[in-house]
Amino acid sequence: MKIIVTGAAGFIGMHCAEHLLARGDEVIGIDNLDDYYDVTLKEDRLARLSTHSDFRFFKLNIIDRYEIERLFDAVRPQRVVHLAAQAGVRHSIEAPHVYVESNLVGFINILECCRNFACQHLVYASSSSVYGGNGKMPFSEHDNVDHPLSIYAATKKANELMAHAYSHLYGLPTTGLRFFTVYGPWGRPDMALFLFTKAILSGQPINVFNHGKMIRDFTYIDDVVRGIILVLDRPATADPAFESGKPDPSRSSAPYRVFNIGNNNPVELMVYIAELEDALGCAANKNLMSMQMGDMPATFADIGELETAVGFKPSTPVSQGVRQFVEWYRDYYRV
């Protein structure tokens, strides 16, 4: 197929594009290469993709409506994987307008292009952060998610609502994927594993928030990408059993679905750090700190719906995933 991947120079975007190219798809990558984190890392990810003859890259910002329309008109993709967004819970508290522009204005531009140029399926990135103040574990797509704890989370919830409107109004099949703490080689430098590894290897202390009493459903990148592609290949359909009197947030009478995509095996932060220390062969100097604004104390994905729908089963334990990240980090940074 001919597939547009937005955020192609990003962590998940690069891995997703690689897997699509490996199976024979034509991939058109979009990214604005912003400086939220090291642009060199993004350029090196693109360099990996550029070795494939079926990959084309366009440096575009999704908030540029007319340039995005021009590209969609020229390419006419059959499917779209929308991963471009302003990421980061904590940064959204400091710079909320950036999140509105990228995650809301940018997303409406993608939705408009998908409906105007006959896209067969839009798969887009949501986030586990939409669960916000929910205390019921594991997090289920059937539960209400109206209490976000950050602007970032609010924009991701808004994306799901916007997607539903387009599925209802125009019959556009849309599927949102709520990612749970994705990690692995070529990861984002602002994520905990990257920050911890850099600090430990340079002899600096690591900041451990909520005094280490955090629990995360850490999900390895290869598992996530397999899930994305399984979903991409099965466009959302309307649920004939949908009850408007008892609406289920995860589905609709329109071709719309929302899924969790996680490891379904939450790990305490201190255990995660211990796995990293073991992989690095040295101990961390831990600076225990209080909880940060916008953070969630725990995440835990119920992935039953995704398993039923497409057969998704994560297979990478944290011990293996952390070790593979460390091997990549040492090789890439030569440390």
Coordinates of C-alpha atoms in Angstrom, one line a residue:
M1 CA 0.0 0.0 0.0
K2 CA 0.9 3.7 -0.2
I3 CA 1.0 4.9 3.4
I4 CA 1.7 8.4 4.9
V5 CA 3.5 8.3 8.2
T6 CA 3.5 11.6 10.0
G7 CA 6.2 12.1 12.6
A8 CA 8.5 9.8 10.5
A9 CA 11.7 11.1 12.1
G10 CA 10.3 10.4 15.6
F11 CA 10.9 7.4 17.8
I12 CA 7.7 5.4 17.0
G13 CA 7.4 6.9 13.5
M14 CA 10.9 5.7 12.3
H15 CA 10.3 2.1 13.7
C16 CA 6.8 2.0 12.1
A17 CA 8.1 3.2 8.7
E18 CA 10.9 0.6 8.8
H19 CA 8.4 -2.2 9.4
L20 CA 6.1 -1.1 6.7
L21 CA 9.0 -0.8 4.2
A22 CA 10.2 -4.2 5.2
R23 CA 7.0 -5.8 4.2
G24 CA 6.8 -3.9 0.8
D25 CA 4.7 -0.9 1.4
E26 CA 5.5 2.5 -0.1
V27 CA 6.0 5.0 2.8
I28 CA 5.8 8.8 2.5
G29 CA 7.2 10.3 5.6
I30 CA 6.4 13.7 7.0
D31 CA 8.2 15.6 9.8
N32 CA 9.0 19.2 10.7
L33 CA 12.3 18.2 12.4
D34 CA 11.6 20.7 15.3
D35 CA 14.2 21.2 18.0
Y36 CA 12.1 19.9 21.0
Y37 CA 15.0 17.5 21.3
D38 CA 18.2 16.8 19.5
V39 CA 17.6 17.2 15.7
T40 CA 20.7 15.1 14.9
L41 CA 19.0 12.1 16.4
K42 CA 16.0 12.7 14.1
E43 CA 18.2 13.1 11.1
D44 CA 20.0 9.9 11.9
R45 CA 16.6 8.1 12.1
L46 CA 15.7 9.5 8.7
A47 CA 19.1 8.3 7.3
R48 CA 18.1 4.7 8.2
L49 CA 14.8 5.1 6.3
S50 CA 16.4 6.8 3.3
T51 CA 18.3 3.6 2.4
H52 CA 14.9 2.2 1.2
S53 CA 13.9 2.9 -2.4
D54 CA 10.2 3.0 -1.4
F55 CA 10.7 5.8 1.2
R56 CA 10.1 9.4 0.4
F57 CA 10.5 12.2 2.9
F58 CA 8.9 15.7 3.1
K59 CA 9.9 18.2 5.6
L60 CA 6.5 19.7 6.5
N61 CA 4.7 21.0 9.5
I62 CA 1.2 19.5 9.9
I63 CA -0.1 22.9 11.1
D64 CA 0.6 24.2 7.5
R65 CA -2.8 23.4 6.1
Y66 CA -2.1 24.2 2.4
E67 CA 1.2 22.3 2.2
I68 CA -0.3 19.2 3.8
E69 CA -3.2 19.4 1.4
R70 CA -0.9 19.7 -1.6
L71 CA 1.1 16.6 -0.5
F72 CA -2.1 14.5 0.1
D73 CA -3.4 15.6 -3.3
A74 CA -0.1 14.6 -5.0
V75 CA 0.3 11.3 -3.1
R76 CA -3.3 10.1 -2.6
P77 CA -2.4 7.6 0.2
Q78 CA -4.5 4.6 0.9
R79 CA -3.8 4.8 4.6
V80 CA -2.3 7.2 7.1
V81 CA -0.5 6.6 10.4
H82 CA -0.6 9.9 12.2
L83 CA 2.2 10.0 14.9
A84 CA 3.3 13.6 14.6
A85 CA 2.5 15.6 17.7
Q86 CA 4.0 17.8 20.4
A87 CA 4.9 15.2 23.0
G88 CA 5.6 15.5 26.7
V89 CA 3.3 15.8 29.6
R90 CA 5.5 18.2 31.6
H91 CA 6.4 20.5 28.7
S92 CA 2.6 21.0 28.0
I93 CA 2.3 22.8 31.4
E94 CA 5.0 25.3 30.4
A95 CA 4.0 25.8 26.7
P96 CA 0.3 24.9 26.2
H97 CA -0.1 27.0 23.0
V98 CA 2.4 24.8 21.2
Y99 CA 0.3 21.7 22.0
V100 CA -2.9 23.4 20.7
E101 CA -1.2 24.2 17.4
S102 CA 0.4 20.9 16.8
N103 CA -2.0 18.4 18.4
L104 CA -5.3 20.2 17.6
V105 CA -4.8 22.4 14.5
G106 CA -2.4 19.8 13.1
F107 CA -4.8 17.0 13.7
I108 CA -7.8 18.8 12.0
N109 CA -5.6 19.3 9.0
I110 CA -4.9 15.5 8.8
L111 CA -8.5 14.7 9.3
E112 CA -9.6 17.0 6.5
C113 CA -7.0 15.6 4.1
C114 CA -8.0 12.0 4.9
R115 CA -11.7 12.7 4.2
N116 CA -11.0 14.9 1.1
F117 CA -8.6 12.5 -0.5
A118 CA -10.4 9.2 0.2
C119 CA -8.1 7.7 2.8
Q120 CA -9.2 4.2 3.6
H121 CA -8.1 4.2 7.3
L122 CA -6.6 6.7 9.7
V123 CA -4.7 5.3 12.6
Y124 CA -3.5 8.0 15.1
A125 CA -1.6 8.2 18.3
S126 CA -3.6 8.8 21.5
S127 CA -2.1 8.3 24.9
S128 CA -2.5 6.5 28.2
S129 CA -2.4 10.0 29.8
V130 CA -6.1 10.4 28.8
Y131 CA -6.9 8.2 31.8
G132 CA -5.8 11.0 34.1
G133 CA -7.5 10.9 37.4
N134 CA -9.0 7.4 36.9
G135 CA -8.2 5.2 39.8
K136 CA -9.7 1.9 38.5
M137 CA -7.0 -0.5 37.3
P138 CA -6.3 -1.8 34.7
F139 CA -7.3 1.1 32.5
S140 CA -10.1 0.1 30.1
E141 CA -11.3 1.7 26.9
H142 CA -14.8 1.2 28.2
D143 CA -14.2 3.7 31.0
N144 CA -14.9 7.4 31.0
V145 CA -11.8 9.5 30.5
D146 CA -13.0 13.0 31.3
H147 CA -10.4 14.0 33.9
P148 CA -7.1 14.7 32.2
L149 CA -4.2 15.9 34.4
S150 CA -2.3 17.8 31.8
I151 CA -2.9 19.9 28.6
Y152 CA -1.1 17.2 26.7
A153 CA -3.6 14.6 27.9
A154 CA -6.5 17.0 27.1
T155 CA -5.3 17.3 23.5
K156 CA -5.1 13.6 23.1
K157 CA -8.7 13.1 24.4
A158 CA -9.7 15.9 22.0
N159 CA -8.2 14.0 19.1
E160 CA -10.4 11.0 19.9
L161 CA -13.5 13.2 19.9
M162 CA -12.5 14.9 16.7
A163 CA -11.8 11.6 15.0
H164 CA -15.3 10.3 16.1
A165 CA -16.9 13.4 14.5
Y166 CA -15.2 12.7 11.2
S167 CA -16.1 9.0 11.4
H168 CA -19.7 9.9 12.0
L169 CA -20.0 12.8 9.5
Y170 CA -18.0 11.3 6.6
G171 CA -17.7 7.6 7.2
L172 CA -13.9 8.0 7.6
P173 CA -12.6 4.8 9.4
T174 CA -10.4 6.0 12.3
T175 CA -8.6 4.1 15.0
G176 CA -6.9 5.7 18.0
L177 CA -4.2 3.9 19.9
R178 CA -3.5 4.8 23.5
F179 CA 0.2 4.2 23.9
F180 CA 1.6 3.2 27.3
T181 CA 5.1 4.4 28.0
V182 CA 6.9 3.2 24.9
Y183 CA 10.6 2.6 25.2
G184 CA 13.5 1.0 23.2
P185 CA 16.3 1.8 20.8
W186 CA 16.2 5.2 19.1
G187 CA 13.9 6.4 21.9
R188 CA 13.2 10.0 22.9
P189 CA 15.9 11.8 25.0
D190 CA 13.2 13.4 27.3
M191 CA 11.9 10.0 28.4
A192 CA 13.0 8.4 31.7
L193 CA 15.1 5.5 30.3
F194 CA 17.1 7.8 28.1
L195 CA 17.6 10.4 30.9
F196 CA 18.6 7.8 33.4
T197 CA 21.1 6.1 31.1
K198 CA 22.8 9.3 30.2
A199 CA 23.0 10.4 33.8
I200 CA 24.3 7.1 35.2
L201 CA 27.0 6.8 32.5
S202 CA 28.2 10.3 33.2
G203 CA 28.3 9.8 37.0
Q204 CA 25.3 12.2 37.6
P205 CA 22.4 11.5 39.9
I206 CA 19.0 10.6 38.5
N207 CA 15.8 12.4 39.5
V208 CA 13.3 9.8 40.8
F209 CA 9.9 11.4 41.2
N210 CA 7.2 10.5 43.7
H211 CA 10.0 9.0 45.7
G212 CA 10.1 6.1 43.3
K213 CA 6.5 5.1 44.0
M214 CA 5.5 5.2 40.4
I215 CA 4.2 2.2 38.4
R216 CA 4.2 2.2 34.6
D217 CA 3.1 -0.3 31.9
F218 CA 6.4 0.0 30.0
T219 CA 5.9 -1.2 26.4
Y220 CA 8.7 -2.1 24.1
I221 CA 8.8 -0.4 20.7
D222 CA 8.7 -3.6 18.6
D223 CA 5.6 -4.7 20.3
V224 CA 4.0 -1.3 19.8
V225 CA 4.8 -1.3 16.0
R226 CA 3.4 -4.8 15.5
G227 CA 0.2 -3.6 17.1
I228 CA 0.0 -0.4 14.9
I229 CA 0.4 -2.5 11.8
L230 CA -2.1 -5.1 12.8
V231 CA -4.6 -2.3 13.4
L232 CA -3.7 -0.4 10.2
D233 CA -4.6 -3.5 8.2
R234 CA -8.1 -3.8 9.7
P235 CA -10.0 -0.5 9.2
A236 CA -12.4 0.4 11.9
T237 CA -16.0 -0.6 11.2
A238 CA -19.3 0.5 12.8
D239 CA -20.5 -1.6 15.7
P240 CA -24.0 -2.9 14.9
A241 CA -24.6 -3.6 18.6
F242 CA -23.7 -0.1 19.7
E243 CA -26.3 1.2 22.2
S244 CA -26.8 5.0 22.2
G245 CA -28.6 4.7 25.5
K246 CA -25.5 3.1 27.1
P247 CA -22.7 4.4 24.9
D248 CA -19.3 2.6 25.0
P249 CA -16.5 5.1 24.6
S250 CA -14.3 2.6 22.7
R251 CA -16.6 2.1 19.7
S252 CA -19.5 3.6 17.9
S253 CA -22.3 3.3 15.3
A254 CA -19.7 5.0 13.1
P255 CA -16.5 3.4 11.8
Y256 CA -14.5 4.4 14.9
R257 CA -12.4 2.5 17.5
V258 CA -10.1 3.3 20.4
F259 CA -7.6 0.7 21.8
N260 CA -5.1 0.5 24.5
I261 CA -1.7 -0.7 23.3
G262 CA 0.5 -1.6 26.3
N263 CA 2.4 -4.4 27.9
N264 CA -0.4 -5.4 30.3
N265 CA 2.3 -5.9 33.0
P266 CA 3.0 -2.8 35.1
V267 CA 6.4 -2.5 36.7
E268 CA 7.5 -0.4 39.7
L269 CA 9.8 2.4 38.7
M270 CA 12.5 1.2 41.2
V271 CA 12.4 -2.3 39.5
Y272 CA 12.8 -0.6 36.1
I273 CA 15.8 1.3 37.4
A274 CA 17.3 -1.9 38.9
E275 CA 17.0 -3.5 35.4
L276 CA 18.8 -0.5 33.9
E277 CA 21.6 -0.7 36.6
D278 CA 22.0 -4.4 35.8
A279 CA 22.3 -3.7 32.1
L280 CA 24.8 -0.9 32.6
G281 CA 26.8 -2.7 35.2
C282 CA 26.8 0.2 37.6
A283 CA 24.5 1.7 40.3
A284 CA 22.5 4.9 40.1
N285 CA 22.7 7.7 42.6
K286 CA 19.0 8.4 43.1
N287 CA 17.7 11.8 43.9
L288 CA 14.3 11.1 45.4
M289 CA 11.8 13.8 44.7
S290 CA 8.1 14.6 45.1
M291 CA 5.5 14.0 42.4
Q292 CA 5.6 16.5 39.4
M293 CA 2.5 18.4 38.2
G294 CA 0.6 16.5 35.6
D295 CA 2.1 13.1 36.3
M296 CA 0.0 10.0 36.9
P297 CA 1.2 7.7 39.8
A298 CA 0.3 4.5 37.9
T299 CA -0.6 3.2 34.5
F300 CA -1.8 -0.3 33.6
A301 CA -3.3 -1.3 30.2
D302 CA -6.2 -3.7 29.7
I303 CA -5.3 -4.9 26.2
G304 CA -8.2 -7.4 25.9
E305 CA -10.0 -5.5 23.2
L306 CA -6.9 -5.2 21.0
E307 CA -6.1 -8.9 21.5
T308 CA -9.6 -9.8 20.5
A309 CA -9.7 -7.4 17.5
V310 CA -6.3 -8.1 15.9
G311 CA -4.5 -10.8 18.0
F312 CA -2.1 -8.4 19.7
K313 CA 0.1 -9.9 22.3
P314 CA 3.3 -8.1 23.6
S315 CA 6.3 -10.4 23.9
T316 CA 9.1 -8.3 25.3
P317 CA 9.8 -8.4 29.0
V318 CA 11.3 -5.2 30.6
S319 CA 14.6 -6.9 31.4
Q320 CA 15.1 -7.7 27.7
G321 CA 13.8 -4.4 26.4
V322 CA 16.0 -2.3 28.7
R323 CA 19.1 -4.4 27.8
Q324 CA 18.4 -3.8 24.1
F325 CA 18.1 -0.1 24.7
V326 CA 21.4 0.0 26.5
E327 CA 23.1 -1.9 23.7
W328 CA 21.8 0.6 21.2
Y329 CA 22.7 3.6 23.4
R330 CA 26.3 2.5 24.0
D331 CA 26.7 1.9 20.3
Y332 CA 25.1 5.1 19.1
Y333 CA 26.9 7.4 21.6
R334 CA 30.1 5.2 21.7
V335 CA 30.1 5.0 25.5

